[in-house]
mmCIF file of N, CA and C in Angstrom:
data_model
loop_
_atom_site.group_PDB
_atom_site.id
_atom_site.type_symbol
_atom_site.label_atom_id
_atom_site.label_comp_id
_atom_site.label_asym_id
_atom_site.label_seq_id
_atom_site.Cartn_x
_atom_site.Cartn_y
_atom_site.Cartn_z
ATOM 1 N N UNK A 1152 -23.813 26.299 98.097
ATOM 2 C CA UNK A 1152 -24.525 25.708 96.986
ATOM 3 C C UNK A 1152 -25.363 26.754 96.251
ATOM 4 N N UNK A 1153 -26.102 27.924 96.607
ATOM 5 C CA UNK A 1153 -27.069 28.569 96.390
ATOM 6 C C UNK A 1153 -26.227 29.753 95.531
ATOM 7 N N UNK A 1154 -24.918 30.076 95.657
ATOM 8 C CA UNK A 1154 -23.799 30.595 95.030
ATOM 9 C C UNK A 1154 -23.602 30.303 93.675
ATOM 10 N N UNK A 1155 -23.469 28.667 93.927
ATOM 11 C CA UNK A 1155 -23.306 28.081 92.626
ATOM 12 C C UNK A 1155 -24.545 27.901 91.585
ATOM 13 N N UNK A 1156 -25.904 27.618 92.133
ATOM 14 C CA UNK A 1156 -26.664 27.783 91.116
ATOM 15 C C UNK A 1156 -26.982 29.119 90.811
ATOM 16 N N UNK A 1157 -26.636 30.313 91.050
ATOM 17 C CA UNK A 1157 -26.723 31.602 90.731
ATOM 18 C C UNK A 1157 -25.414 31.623 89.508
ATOM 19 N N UNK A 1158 -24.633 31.066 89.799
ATOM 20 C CA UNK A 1158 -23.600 31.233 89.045
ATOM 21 C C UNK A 1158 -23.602 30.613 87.728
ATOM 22 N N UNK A 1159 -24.458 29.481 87.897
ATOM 23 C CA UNK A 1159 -24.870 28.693 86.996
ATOM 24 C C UNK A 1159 -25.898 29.339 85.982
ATOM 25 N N UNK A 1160 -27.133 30.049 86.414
ATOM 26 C CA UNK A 1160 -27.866 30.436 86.039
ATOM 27 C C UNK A 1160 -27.398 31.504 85.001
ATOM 28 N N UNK A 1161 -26.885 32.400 86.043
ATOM 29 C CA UNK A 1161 -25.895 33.667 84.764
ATOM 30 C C UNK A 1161 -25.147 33.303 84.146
ATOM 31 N N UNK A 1162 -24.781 32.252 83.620
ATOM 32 C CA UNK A 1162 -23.643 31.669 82.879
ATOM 33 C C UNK A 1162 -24.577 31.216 81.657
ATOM 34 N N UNK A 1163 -25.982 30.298 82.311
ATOM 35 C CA UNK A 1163 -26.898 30.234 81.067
ATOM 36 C C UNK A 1163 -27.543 31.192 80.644
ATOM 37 N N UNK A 1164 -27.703 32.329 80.715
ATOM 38 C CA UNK A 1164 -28.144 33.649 80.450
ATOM 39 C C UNK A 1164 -27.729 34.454 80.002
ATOM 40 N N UNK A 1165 -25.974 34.418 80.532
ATOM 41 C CA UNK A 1165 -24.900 35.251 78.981
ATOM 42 C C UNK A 1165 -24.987 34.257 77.802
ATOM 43 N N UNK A 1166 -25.028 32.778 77.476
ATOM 44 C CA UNK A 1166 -24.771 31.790 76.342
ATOM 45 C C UNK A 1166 -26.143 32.239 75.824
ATOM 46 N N UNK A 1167 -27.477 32.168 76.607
ATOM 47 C CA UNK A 1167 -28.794 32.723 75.625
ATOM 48 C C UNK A 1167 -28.590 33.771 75.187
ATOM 49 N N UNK A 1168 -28.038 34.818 75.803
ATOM 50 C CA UNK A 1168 -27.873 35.939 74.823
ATOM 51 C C UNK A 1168 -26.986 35.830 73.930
ATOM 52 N N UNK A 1169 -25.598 34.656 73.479
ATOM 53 C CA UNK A 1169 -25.271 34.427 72.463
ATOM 54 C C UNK A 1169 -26.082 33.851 71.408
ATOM 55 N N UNK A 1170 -26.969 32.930 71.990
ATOM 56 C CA UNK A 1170 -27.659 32.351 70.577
ATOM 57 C C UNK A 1170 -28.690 33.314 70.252
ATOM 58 N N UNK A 1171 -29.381 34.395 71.125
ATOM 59 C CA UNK A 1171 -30.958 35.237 70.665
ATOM 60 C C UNK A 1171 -30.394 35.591 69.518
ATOM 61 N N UNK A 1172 -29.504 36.176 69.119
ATOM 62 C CA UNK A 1172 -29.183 37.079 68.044
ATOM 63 C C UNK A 1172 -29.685 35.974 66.306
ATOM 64 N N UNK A 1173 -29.347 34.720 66.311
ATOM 65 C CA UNK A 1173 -30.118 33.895 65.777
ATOM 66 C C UNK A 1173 -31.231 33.746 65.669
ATOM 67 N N UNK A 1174 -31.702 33.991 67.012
ATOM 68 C CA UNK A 1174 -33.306 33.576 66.708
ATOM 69 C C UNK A 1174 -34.046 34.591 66.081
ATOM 70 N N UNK A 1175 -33.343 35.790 66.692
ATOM 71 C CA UNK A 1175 -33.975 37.286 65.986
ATOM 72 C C UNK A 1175 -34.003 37.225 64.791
ATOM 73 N N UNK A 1176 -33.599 37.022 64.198
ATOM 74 C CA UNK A 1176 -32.832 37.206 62.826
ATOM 75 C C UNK A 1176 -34.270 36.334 61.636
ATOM 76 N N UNK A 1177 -34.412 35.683 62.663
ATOM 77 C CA UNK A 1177 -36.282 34.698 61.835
ATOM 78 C C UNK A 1177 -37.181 35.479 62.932
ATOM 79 N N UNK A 1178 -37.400 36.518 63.935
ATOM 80 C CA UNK A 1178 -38.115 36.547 64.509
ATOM 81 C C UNK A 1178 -38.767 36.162 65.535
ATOM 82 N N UNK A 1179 -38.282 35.119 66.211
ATOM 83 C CA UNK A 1179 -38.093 34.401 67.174
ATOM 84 C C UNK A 1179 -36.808 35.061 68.164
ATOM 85 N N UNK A 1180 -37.281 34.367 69.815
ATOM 86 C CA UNK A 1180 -36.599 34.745 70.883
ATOM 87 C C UNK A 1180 -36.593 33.552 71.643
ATOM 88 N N UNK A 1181 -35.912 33.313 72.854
ATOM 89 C CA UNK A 1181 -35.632 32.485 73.963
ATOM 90 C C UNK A 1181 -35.810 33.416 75.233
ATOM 91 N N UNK A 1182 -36.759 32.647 76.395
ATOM 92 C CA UNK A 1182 -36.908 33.134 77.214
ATOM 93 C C UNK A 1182 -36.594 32.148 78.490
ATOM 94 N N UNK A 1183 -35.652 32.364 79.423
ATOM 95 C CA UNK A 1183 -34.791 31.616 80.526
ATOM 96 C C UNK A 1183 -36.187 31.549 81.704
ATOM 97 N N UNK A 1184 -36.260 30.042 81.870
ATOM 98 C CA UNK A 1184 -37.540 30.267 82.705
ATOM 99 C C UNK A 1184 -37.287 29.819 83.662
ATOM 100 N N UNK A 1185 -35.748 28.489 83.639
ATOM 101 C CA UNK A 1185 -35.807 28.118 85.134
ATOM 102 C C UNK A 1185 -34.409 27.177 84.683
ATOM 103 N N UNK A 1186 -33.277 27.044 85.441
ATOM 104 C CA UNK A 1186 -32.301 26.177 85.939
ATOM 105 C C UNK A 1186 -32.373 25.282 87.299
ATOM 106 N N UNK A 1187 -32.349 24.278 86.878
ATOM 107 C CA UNK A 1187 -32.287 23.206 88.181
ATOM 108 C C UNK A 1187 -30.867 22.729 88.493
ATOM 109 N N UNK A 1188 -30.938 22.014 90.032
ATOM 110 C CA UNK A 1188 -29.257 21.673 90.522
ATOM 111 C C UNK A 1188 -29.161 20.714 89.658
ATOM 112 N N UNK A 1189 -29.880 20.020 89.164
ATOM 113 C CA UNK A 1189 -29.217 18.751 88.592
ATOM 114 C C UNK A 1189 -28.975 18.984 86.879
ATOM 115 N N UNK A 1190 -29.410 20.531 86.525
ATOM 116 C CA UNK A 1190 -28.673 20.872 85.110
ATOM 117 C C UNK A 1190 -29.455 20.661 83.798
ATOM 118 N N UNK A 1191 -31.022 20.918 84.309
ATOM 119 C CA UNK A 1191 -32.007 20.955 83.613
ATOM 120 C C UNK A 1191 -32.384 22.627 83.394
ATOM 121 N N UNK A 1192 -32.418 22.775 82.314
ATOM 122 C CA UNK A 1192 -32.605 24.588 81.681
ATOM 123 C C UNK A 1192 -34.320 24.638 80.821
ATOM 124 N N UNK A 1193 -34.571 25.174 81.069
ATOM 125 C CA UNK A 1193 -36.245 25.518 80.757
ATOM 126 C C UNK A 1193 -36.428 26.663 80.248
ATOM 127 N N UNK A 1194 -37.104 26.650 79.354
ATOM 128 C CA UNK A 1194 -37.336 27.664 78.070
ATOM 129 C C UNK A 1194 -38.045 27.757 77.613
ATOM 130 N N UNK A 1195 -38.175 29.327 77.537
ATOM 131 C CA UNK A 1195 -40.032 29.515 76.243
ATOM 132 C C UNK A 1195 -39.676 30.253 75.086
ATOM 133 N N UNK A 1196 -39.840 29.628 74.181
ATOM 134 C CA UNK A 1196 -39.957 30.264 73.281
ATOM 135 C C UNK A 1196 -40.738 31.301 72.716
ATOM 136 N N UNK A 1197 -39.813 32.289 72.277
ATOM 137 C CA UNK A 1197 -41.274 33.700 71.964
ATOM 138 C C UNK A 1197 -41.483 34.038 70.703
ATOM 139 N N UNK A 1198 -42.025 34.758 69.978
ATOM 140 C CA UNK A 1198 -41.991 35.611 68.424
ATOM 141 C C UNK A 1198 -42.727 34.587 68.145
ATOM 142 N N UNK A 1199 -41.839 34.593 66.630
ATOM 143 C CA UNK A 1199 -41.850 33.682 65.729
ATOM 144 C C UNK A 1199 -41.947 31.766 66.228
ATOM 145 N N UNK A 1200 -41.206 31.938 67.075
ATOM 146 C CA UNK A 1200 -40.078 30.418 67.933
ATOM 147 C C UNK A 1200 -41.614 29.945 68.423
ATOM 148 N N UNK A 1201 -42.469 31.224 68.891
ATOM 149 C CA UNK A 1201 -43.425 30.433 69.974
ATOM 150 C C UNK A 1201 -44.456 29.093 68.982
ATOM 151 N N UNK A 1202 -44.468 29.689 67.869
ATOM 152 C CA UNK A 1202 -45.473 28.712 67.263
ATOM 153 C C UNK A 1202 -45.156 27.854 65.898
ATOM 154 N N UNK A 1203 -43.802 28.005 65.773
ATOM 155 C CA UNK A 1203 -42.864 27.544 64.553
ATOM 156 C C UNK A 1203 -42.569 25.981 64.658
ATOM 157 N N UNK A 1204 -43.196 25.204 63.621
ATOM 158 C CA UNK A 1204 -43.402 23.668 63.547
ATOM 159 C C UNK A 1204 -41.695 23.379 63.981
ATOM 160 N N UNK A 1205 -40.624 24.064 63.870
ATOM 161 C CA UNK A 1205 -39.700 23.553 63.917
ATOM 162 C C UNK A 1205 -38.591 23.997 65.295
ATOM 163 N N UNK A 1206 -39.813 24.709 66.287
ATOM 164 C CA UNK A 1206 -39.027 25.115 67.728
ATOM 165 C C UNK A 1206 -38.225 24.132 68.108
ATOM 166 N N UNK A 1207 -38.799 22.857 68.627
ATOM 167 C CA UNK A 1207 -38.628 21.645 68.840
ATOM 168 C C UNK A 1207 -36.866 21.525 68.461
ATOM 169 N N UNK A 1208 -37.042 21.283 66.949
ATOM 170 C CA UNK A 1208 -35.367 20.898 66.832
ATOM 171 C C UNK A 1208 -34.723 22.384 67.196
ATOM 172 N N UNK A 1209 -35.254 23.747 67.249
ATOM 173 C CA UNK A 1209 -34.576 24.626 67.320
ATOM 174 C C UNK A 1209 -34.028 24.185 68.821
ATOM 175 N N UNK A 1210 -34.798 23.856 69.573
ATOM 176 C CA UNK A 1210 -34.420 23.439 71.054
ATOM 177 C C UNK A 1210 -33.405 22.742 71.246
ATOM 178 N N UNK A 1211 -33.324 21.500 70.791
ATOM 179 C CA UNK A 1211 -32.548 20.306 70.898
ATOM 180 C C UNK A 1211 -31.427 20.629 69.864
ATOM 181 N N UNK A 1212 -31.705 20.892 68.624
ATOM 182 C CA UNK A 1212 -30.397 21.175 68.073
ATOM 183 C C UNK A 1212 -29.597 22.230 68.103
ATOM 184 N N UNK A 1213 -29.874 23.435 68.528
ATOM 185 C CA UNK A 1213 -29.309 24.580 68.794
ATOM 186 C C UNK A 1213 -29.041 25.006 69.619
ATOM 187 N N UNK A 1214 -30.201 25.331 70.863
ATOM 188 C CA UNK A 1214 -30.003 25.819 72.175
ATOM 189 C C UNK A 1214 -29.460 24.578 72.966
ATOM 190 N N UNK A 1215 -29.959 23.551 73.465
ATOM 191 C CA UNK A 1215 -29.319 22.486 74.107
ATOM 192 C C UNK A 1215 -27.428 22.496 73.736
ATOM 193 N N UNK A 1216 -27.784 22.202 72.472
ATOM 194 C CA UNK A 1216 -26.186 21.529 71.686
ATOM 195 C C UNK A 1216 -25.381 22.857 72.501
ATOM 196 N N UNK A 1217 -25.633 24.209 72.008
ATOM 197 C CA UNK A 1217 -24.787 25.100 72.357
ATOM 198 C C UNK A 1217 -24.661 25.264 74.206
ATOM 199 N N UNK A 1218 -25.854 25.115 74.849
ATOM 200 C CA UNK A 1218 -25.734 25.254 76.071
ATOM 201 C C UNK A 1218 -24.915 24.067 76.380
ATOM 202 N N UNK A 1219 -25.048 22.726 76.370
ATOM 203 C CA UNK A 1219 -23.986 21.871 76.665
ATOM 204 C C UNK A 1219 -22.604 21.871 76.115
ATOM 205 N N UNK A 1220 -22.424 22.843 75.605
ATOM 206 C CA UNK A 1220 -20.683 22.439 74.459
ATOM 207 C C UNK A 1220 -20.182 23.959 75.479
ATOM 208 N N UNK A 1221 -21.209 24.569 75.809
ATOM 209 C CA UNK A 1221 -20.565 25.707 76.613
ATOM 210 C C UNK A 1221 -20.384 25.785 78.089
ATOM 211 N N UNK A 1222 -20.995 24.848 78.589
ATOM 212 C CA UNK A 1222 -21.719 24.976 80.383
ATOM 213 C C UNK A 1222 -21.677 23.588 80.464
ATOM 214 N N UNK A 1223 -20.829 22.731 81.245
ATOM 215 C CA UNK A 1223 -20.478 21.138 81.297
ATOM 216 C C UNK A 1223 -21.691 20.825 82.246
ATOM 217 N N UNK A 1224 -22.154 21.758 82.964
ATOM 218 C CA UNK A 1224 -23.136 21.334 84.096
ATOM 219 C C UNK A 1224 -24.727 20.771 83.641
ATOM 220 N N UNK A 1225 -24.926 22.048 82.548
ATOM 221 C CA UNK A 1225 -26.173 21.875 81.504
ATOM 222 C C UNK A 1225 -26.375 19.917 80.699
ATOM 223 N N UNK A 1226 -27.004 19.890 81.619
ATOM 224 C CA UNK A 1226 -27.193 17.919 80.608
ATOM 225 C C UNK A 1226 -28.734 18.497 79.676
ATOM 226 N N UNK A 1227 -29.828 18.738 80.173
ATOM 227 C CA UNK A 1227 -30.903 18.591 79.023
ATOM 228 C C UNK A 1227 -31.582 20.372 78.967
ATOM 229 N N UNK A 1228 -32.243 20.944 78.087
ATOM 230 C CA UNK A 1228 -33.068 21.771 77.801
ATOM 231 C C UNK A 1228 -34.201 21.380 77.626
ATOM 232 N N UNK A 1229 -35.264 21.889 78.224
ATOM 233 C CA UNK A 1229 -36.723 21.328 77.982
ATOM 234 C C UNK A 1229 -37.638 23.280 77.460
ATOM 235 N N UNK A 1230 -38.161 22.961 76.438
ATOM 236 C CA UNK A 1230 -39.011 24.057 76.159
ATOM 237 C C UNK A 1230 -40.475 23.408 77.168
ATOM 238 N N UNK A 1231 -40.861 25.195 77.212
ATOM 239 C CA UNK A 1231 -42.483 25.018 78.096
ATOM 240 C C UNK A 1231 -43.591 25.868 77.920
#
């Protein structure tokens, strides 16, 4: 089991480094703070992202959407 959430983890950690390049781009970053077995991903937002009225949907509509359409295991993203 401890295999698989490692495996899990680096799998959400190559897909964040697909979306940072986005966030850079306004100044903003994503920072991987924690994966759970049951497929909860936790995130801080940095730069720009950390204090931007619109992290929120950046969360849910971007990072979530893409982490679930990429990683079947990933069900929710929570920023923290």
């Amino acid at each position: 089991m401890q295999h698989r959430d490692r495996d899990l983890k680096s799998r959400v950690k190559r897909e964040l480094g697909r979306i940072r390049p986005t966030l850079k781009r306004d100044g903003g970053d994503v920072k991987l703070v924690s994966v759970s077995n049951d497929g909860v991903v936790k995130v801080r937002m940095l730069g720009a992202c950390s204090h931007c009225p619109a992290a929120a949907m950046t969360v849910k509509g971007v990072i979530e959407r893409r982490l679930r359409k990429a990683i079947s295991e990933v069900k929710k993203v929570i920023s923290i």
